[in-house]
PDB file of C-alpha atoms and ligand atoms in Angstrom:
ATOM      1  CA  UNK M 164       6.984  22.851 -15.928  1.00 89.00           C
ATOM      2  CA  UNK M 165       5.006  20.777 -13.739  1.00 94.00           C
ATOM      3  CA  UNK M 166       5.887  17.686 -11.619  1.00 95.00           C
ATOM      4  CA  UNK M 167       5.343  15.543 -14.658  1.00 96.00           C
ATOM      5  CA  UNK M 168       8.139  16.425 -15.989  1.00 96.00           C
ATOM      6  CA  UNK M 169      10.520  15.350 -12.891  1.00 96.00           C
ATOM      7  CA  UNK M 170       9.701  11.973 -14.325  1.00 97.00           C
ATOM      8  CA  UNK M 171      11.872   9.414 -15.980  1.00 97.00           C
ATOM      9  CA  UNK M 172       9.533   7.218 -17.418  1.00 97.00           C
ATOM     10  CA  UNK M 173       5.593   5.864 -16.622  1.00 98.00           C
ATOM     11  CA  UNK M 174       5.628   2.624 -15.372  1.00 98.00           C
ATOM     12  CA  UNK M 175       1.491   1.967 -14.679  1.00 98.00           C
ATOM     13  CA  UNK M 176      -0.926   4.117 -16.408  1.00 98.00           C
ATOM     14  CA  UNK M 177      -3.964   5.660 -14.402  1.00 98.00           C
ATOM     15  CA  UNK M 178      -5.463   3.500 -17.038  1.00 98.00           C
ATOM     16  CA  UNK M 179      -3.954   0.013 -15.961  1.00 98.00           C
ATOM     17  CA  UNK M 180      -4.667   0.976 -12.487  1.00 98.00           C
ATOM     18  CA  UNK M 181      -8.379   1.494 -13.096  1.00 98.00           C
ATOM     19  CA  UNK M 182      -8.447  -2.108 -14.368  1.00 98.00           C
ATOM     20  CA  UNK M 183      -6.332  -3.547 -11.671  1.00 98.00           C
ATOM     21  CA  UNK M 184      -8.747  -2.178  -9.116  1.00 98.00           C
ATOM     22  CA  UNK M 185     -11.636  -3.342 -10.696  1.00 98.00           C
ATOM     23  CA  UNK M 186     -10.157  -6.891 -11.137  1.00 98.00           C
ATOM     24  CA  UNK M 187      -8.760  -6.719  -7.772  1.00 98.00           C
ATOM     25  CA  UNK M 188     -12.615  -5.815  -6.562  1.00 98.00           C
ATOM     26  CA  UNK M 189     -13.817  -8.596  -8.117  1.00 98.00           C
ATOM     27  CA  UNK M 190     -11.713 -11.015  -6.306  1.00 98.00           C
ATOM     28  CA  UNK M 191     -12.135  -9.510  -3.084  1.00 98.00           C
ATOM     29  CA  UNK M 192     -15.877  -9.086  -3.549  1.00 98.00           C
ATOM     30  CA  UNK M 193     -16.222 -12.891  -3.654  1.00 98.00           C
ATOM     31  CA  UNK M 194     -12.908 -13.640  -0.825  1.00 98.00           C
ATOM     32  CA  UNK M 195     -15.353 -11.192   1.457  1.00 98.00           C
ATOM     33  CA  UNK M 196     -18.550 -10.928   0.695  1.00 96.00           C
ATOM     34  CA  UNK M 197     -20.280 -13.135   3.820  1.00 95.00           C
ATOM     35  CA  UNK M 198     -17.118 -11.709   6.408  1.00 98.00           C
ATOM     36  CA  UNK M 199     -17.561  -8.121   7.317  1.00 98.00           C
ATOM     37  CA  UNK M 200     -14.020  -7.560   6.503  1.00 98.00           C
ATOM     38  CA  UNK M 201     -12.434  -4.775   8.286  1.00 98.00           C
ATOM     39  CA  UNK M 202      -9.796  -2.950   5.686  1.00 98.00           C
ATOM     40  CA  UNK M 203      -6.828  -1.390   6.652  1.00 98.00           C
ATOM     41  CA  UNK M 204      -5.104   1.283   5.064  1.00 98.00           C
ATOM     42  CA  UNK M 205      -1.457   2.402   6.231  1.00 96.00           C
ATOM     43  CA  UNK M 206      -0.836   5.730   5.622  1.00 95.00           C
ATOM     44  CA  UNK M 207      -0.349   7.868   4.301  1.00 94.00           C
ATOM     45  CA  UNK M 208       0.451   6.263   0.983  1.00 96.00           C
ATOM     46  CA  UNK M 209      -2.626   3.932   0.529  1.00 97.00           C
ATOM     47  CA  UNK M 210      -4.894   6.580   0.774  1.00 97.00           C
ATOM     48  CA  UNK M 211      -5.703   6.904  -2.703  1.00 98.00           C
ATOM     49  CA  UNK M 212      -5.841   2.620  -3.517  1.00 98.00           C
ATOM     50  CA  UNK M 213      -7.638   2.537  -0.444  1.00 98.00           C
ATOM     51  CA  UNK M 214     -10.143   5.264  -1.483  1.00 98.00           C
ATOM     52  CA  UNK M 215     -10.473   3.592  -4.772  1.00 98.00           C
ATOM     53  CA  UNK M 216     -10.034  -0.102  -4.249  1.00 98.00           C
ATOM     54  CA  UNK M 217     -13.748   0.274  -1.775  1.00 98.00           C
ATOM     55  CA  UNK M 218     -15.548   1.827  -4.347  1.00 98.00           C
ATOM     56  CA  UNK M 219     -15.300  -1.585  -6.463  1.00 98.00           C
ATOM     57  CA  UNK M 220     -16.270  -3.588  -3.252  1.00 98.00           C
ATOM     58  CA  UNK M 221     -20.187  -3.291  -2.942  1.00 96.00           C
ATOM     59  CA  UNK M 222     -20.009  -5.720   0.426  1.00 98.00           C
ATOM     60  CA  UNK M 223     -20.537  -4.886   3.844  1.00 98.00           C
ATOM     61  CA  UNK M 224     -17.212  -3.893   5.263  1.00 98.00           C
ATOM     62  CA  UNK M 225     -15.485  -1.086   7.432  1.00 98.00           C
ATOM     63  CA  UNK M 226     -12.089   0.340   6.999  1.00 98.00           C
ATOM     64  CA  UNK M 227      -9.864   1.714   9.076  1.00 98.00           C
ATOM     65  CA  UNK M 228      -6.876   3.630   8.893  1.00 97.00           C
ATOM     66  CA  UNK M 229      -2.510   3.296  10.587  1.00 97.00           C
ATOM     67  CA  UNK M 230       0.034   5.856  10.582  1.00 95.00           C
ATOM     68  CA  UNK M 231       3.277   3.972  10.817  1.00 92.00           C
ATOM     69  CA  UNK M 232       6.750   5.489  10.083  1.00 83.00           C
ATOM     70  CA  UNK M 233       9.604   3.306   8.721  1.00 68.00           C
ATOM     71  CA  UNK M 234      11.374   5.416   6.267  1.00 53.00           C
ATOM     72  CA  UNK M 235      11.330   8.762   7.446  1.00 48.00           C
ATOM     73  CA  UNK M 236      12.489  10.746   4.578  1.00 47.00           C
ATOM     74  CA  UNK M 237      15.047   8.390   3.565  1.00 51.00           C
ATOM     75  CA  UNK M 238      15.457   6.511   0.587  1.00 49.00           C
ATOM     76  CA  UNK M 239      16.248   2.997   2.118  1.00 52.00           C
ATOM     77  CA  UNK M 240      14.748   1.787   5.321  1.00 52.00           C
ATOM     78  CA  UNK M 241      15.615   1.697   8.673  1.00 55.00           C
ATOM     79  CA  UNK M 242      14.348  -1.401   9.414  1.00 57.00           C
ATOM     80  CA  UNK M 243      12.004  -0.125  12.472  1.00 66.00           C
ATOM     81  CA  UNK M 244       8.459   0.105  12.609  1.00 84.00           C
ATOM     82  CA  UNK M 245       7.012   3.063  14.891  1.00 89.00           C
ATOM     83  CA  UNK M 246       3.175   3.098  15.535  1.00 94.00           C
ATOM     84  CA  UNK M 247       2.312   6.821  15.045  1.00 95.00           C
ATOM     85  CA  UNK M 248      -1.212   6.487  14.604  1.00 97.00           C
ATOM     86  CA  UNK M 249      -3.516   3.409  15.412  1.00 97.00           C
ATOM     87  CA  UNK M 250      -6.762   1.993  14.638  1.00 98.00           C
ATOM     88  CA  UNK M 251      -9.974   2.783  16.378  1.00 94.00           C
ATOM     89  CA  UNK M 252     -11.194  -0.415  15.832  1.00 90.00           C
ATOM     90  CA  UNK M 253     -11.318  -3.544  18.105  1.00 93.00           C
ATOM     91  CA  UNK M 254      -9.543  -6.443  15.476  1.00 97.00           C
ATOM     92  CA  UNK M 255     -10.559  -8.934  17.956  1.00 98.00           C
ATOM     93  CA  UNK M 256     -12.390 -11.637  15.847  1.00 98.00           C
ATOM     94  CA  UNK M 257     -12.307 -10.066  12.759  1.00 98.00           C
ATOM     95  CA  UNK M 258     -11.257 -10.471   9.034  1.00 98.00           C
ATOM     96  CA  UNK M 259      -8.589  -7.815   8.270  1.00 98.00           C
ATOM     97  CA  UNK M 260      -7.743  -6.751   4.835  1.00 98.00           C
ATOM     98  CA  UNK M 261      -4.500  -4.601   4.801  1.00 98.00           C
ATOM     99  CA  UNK M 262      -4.215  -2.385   1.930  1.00 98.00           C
ATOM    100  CA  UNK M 263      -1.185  -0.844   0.936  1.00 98.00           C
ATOM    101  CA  UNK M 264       0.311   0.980  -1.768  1.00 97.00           C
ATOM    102  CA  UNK M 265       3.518  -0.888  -1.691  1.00 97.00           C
ATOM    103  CA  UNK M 266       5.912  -4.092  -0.219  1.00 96.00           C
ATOM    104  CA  UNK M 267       9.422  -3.117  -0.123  1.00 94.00           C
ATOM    105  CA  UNK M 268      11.857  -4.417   2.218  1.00 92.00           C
ATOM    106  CA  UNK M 269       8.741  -6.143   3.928  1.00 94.00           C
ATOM    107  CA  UNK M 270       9.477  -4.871   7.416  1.00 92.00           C
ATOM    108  CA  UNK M 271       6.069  -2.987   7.894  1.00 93.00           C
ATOM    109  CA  UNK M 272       3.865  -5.321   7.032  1.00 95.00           C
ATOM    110  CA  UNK M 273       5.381  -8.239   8.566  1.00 95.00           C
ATOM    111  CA  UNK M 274       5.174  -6.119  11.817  1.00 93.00           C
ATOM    112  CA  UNK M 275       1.677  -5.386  11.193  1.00 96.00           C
ATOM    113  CA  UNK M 276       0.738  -8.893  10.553  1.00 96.00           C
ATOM    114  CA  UNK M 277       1.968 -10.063  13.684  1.00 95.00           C
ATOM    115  CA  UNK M 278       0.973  -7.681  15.642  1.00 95.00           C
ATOM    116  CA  UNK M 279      -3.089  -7.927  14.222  1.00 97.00           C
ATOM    117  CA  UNK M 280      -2.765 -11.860  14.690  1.00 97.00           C
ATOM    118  CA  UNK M 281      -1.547 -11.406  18.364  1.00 96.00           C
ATOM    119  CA  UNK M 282      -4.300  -8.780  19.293  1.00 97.00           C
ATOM    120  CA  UNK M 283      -6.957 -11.514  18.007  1.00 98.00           C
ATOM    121  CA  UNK M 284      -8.067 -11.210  14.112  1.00 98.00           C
ATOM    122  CA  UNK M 285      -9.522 -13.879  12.412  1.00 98.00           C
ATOM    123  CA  UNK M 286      -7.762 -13.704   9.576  1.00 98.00           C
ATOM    124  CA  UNK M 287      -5.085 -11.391   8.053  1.00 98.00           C
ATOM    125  CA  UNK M 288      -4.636 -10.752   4.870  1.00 98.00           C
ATOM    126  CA  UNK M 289      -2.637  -8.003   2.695  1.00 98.00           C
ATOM    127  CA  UNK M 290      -3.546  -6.509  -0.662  1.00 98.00           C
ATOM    128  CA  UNK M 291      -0.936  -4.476  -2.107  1.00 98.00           C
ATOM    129  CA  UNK M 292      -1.235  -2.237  -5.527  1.00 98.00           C
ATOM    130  CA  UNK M 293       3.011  -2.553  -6.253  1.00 98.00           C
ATOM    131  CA  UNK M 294       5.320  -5.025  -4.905  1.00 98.00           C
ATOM    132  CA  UNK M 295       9.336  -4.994  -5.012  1.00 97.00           C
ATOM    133  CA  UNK M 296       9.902  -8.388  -5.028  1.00 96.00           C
ATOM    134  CA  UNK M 297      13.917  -7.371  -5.508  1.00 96.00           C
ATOM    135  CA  UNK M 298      14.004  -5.455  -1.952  1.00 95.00           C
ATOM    136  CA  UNK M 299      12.567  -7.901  -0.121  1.00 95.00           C
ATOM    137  CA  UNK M 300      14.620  -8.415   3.427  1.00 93.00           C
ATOM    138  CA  UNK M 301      11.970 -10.053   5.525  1.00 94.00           C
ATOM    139  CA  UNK M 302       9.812 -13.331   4.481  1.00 95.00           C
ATOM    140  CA  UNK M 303       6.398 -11.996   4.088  1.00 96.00           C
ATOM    141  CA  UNK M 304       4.617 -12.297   0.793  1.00 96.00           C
ATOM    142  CA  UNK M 305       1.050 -10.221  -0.186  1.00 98.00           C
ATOM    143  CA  UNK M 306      -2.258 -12.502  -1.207  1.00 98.00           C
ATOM    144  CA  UNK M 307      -3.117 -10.163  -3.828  1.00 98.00           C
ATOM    145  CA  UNK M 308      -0.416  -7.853  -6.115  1.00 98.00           C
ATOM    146  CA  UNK M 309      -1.449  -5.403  -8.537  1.00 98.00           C
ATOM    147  CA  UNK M 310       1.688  -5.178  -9.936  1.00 98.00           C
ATOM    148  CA  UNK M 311       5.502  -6.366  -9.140  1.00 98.00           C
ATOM    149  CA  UNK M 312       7.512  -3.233 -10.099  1.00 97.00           C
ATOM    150  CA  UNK M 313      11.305  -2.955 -10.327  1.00 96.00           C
ATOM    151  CA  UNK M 314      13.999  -1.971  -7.996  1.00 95.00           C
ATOM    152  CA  UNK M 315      13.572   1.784  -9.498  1.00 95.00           C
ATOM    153  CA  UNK M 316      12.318   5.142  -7.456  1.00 95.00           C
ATOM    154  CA  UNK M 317       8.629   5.217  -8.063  1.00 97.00           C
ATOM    155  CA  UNK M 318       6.356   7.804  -7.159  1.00 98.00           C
ATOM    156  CA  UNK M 319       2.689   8.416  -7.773  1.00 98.00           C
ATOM    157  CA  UNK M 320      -1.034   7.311  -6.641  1.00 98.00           C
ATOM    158  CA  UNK M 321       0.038   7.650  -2.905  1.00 98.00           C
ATOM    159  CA  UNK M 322       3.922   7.176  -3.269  1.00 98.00           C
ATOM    160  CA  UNK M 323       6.143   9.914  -2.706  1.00 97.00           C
ATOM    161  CA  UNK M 324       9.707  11.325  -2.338  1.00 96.00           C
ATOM    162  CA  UNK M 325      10.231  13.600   0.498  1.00 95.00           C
ATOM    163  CA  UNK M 326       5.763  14.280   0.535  1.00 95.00           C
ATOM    164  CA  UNK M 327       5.788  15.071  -2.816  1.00 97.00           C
ATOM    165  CA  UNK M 328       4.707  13.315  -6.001  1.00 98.00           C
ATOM    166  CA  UNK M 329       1.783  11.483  -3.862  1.00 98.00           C
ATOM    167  CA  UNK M 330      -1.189  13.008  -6.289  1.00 98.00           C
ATOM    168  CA  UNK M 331      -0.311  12.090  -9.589  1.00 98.00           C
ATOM    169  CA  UNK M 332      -2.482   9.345 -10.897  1.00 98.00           C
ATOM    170  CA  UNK M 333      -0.123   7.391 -12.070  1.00 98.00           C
ATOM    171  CA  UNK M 334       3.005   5.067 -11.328  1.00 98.00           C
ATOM    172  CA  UNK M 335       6.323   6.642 -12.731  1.00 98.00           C
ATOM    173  CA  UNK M 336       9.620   6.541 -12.031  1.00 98.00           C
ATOM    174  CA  UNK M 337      11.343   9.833 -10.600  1.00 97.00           C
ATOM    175  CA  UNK M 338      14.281  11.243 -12.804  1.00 96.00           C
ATOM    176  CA  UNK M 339      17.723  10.481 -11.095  1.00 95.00           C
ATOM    177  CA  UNK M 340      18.556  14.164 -10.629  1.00 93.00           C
ATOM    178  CA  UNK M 341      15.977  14.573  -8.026  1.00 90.00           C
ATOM    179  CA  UNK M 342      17.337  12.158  -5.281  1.00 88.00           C
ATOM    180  CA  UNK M 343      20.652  11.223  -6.311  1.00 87.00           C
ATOM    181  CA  UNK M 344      23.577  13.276  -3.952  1.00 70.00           C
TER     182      UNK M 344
HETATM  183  C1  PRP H 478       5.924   3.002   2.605  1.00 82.81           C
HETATM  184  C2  PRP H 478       4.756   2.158   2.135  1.00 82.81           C
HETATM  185  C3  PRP H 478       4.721   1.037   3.122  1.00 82.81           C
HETATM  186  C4  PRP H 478       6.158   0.873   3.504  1.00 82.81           C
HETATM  187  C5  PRP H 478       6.721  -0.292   2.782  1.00 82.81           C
HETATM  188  O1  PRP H 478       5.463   3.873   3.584  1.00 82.81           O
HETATM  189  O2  PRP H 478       3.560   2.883   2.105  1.00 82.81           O
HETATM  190  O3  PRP H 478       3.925   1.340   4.242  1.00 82.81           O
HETATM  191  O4  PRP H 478       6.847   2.060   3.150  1.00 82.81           O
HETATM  192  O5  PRP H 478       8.069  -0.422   3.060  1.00 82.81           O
HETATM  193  P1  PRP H 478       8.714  -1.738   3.679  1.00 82.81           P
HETATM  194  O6  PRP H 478       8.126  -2.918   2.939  1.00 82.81           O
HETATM  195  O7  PRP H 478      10.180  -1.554   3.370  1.00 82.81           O
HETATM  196  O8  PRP H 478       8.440  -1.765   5.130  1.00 82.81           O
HETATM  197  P2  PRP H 478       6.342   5.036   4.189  1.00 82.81           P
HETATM  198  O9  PRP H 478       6.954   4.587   5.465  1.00 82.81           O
HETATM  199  O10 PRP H 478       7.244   5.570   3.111  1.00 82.81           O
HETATM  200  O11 PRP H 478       5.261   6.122   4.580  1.00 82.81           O
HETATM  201  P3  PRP H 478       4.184   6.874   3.685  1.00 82.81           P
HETATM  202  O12 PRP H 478       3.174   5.838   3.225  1.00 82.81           O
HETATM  203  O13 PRP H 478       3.596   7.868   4.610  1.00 82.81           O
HETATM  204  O14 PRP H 478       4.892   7.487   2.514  1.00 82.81           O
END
């Protein structure tokens, strides 16, 4: 047994997310080529778009990483955003790129937006690799999607249930079983 097998069903292959990130560099190569864009990644479950979203971008650019908390280990959010961990970098003036691993109910990134645009950045923007549309509770909307998933319990490529699940490279949907009461 391995942790495969606590899966339901694949829903994006390591495979489509190689060519997602590569078409997703592409766009952002020429959206940020000339700007020095400074990319955020919100932990912990960007890490590994983040780490392989950059490689595609041969630019000048920084990145920088947030710890922010929202969901604890629950499965449905709380609705508050707690700063746990924040960037080193000065946004004033700058052209951030948030990169996340997923828009659910919305409430982080709205936060996050708001809160970059009132410290000073020049622009801010949000790439995300999966988007819920279905969950959405707050009006905020990503420039770039890799891919709008259903209302289902995904896990993979960052995404986890209860820290677990975050390593395998792919997008799947964990068995009921494993979270249901
Ligand atoms: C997840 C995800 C986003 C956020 C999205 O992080 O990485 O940051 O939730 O949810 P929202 O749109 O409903 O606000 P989480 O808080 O689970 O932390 P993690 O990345 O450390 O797993």
């Amino acid at each position: 047994m391995t942790i495969h097998d606590d899966l339901a069903e694949v829903l994006v292959t390591k495979e489509e997310i190689s060519a997602k990130n590569k078409e997703l560099g592409k766009i952002l190569k020429e959206e940020y080529k000339d700007k020095k864009p400074l990319l955020v990644g919100v932990l912990k479950g960007a890490l590994p778009f983040m780490g392989d979203l950059i490689q595609e971008l041969d630019i000048y650019l920084e990145y920088d990483m947030m710890d922010v908390s929202s969901y604890g280990n629950q499965l449905s959010s709380s609705g508050e955003v707690r700063i746990d961990k924040d960037l080193k970098t000065s946004v004033e003036g700058r052209h951030l790129l948030f990169v996340e691993d997923i828009i659910d109910t919305g409430r982080t990134l709205k936060y996050l937006k708001e809160l970059m645009h009132r410290r000073g950045a020049a622009s801010v923007k949000i790439v995300t690799l999966l988007d819920k549309t279905d969950n959405r509770e707050v009006d905020i909307e990503a420039n770039w999607v890799g891919f709008t998933v259903p209302p289902k319990f995904v896990v993979g490529y960052g995404l986890d249930f209860k820290d677990c699940y975050r390593n395998l490279p792919y997008i799947g949907v964990l068995k009921e079983e494993f979270y249901a009461n």
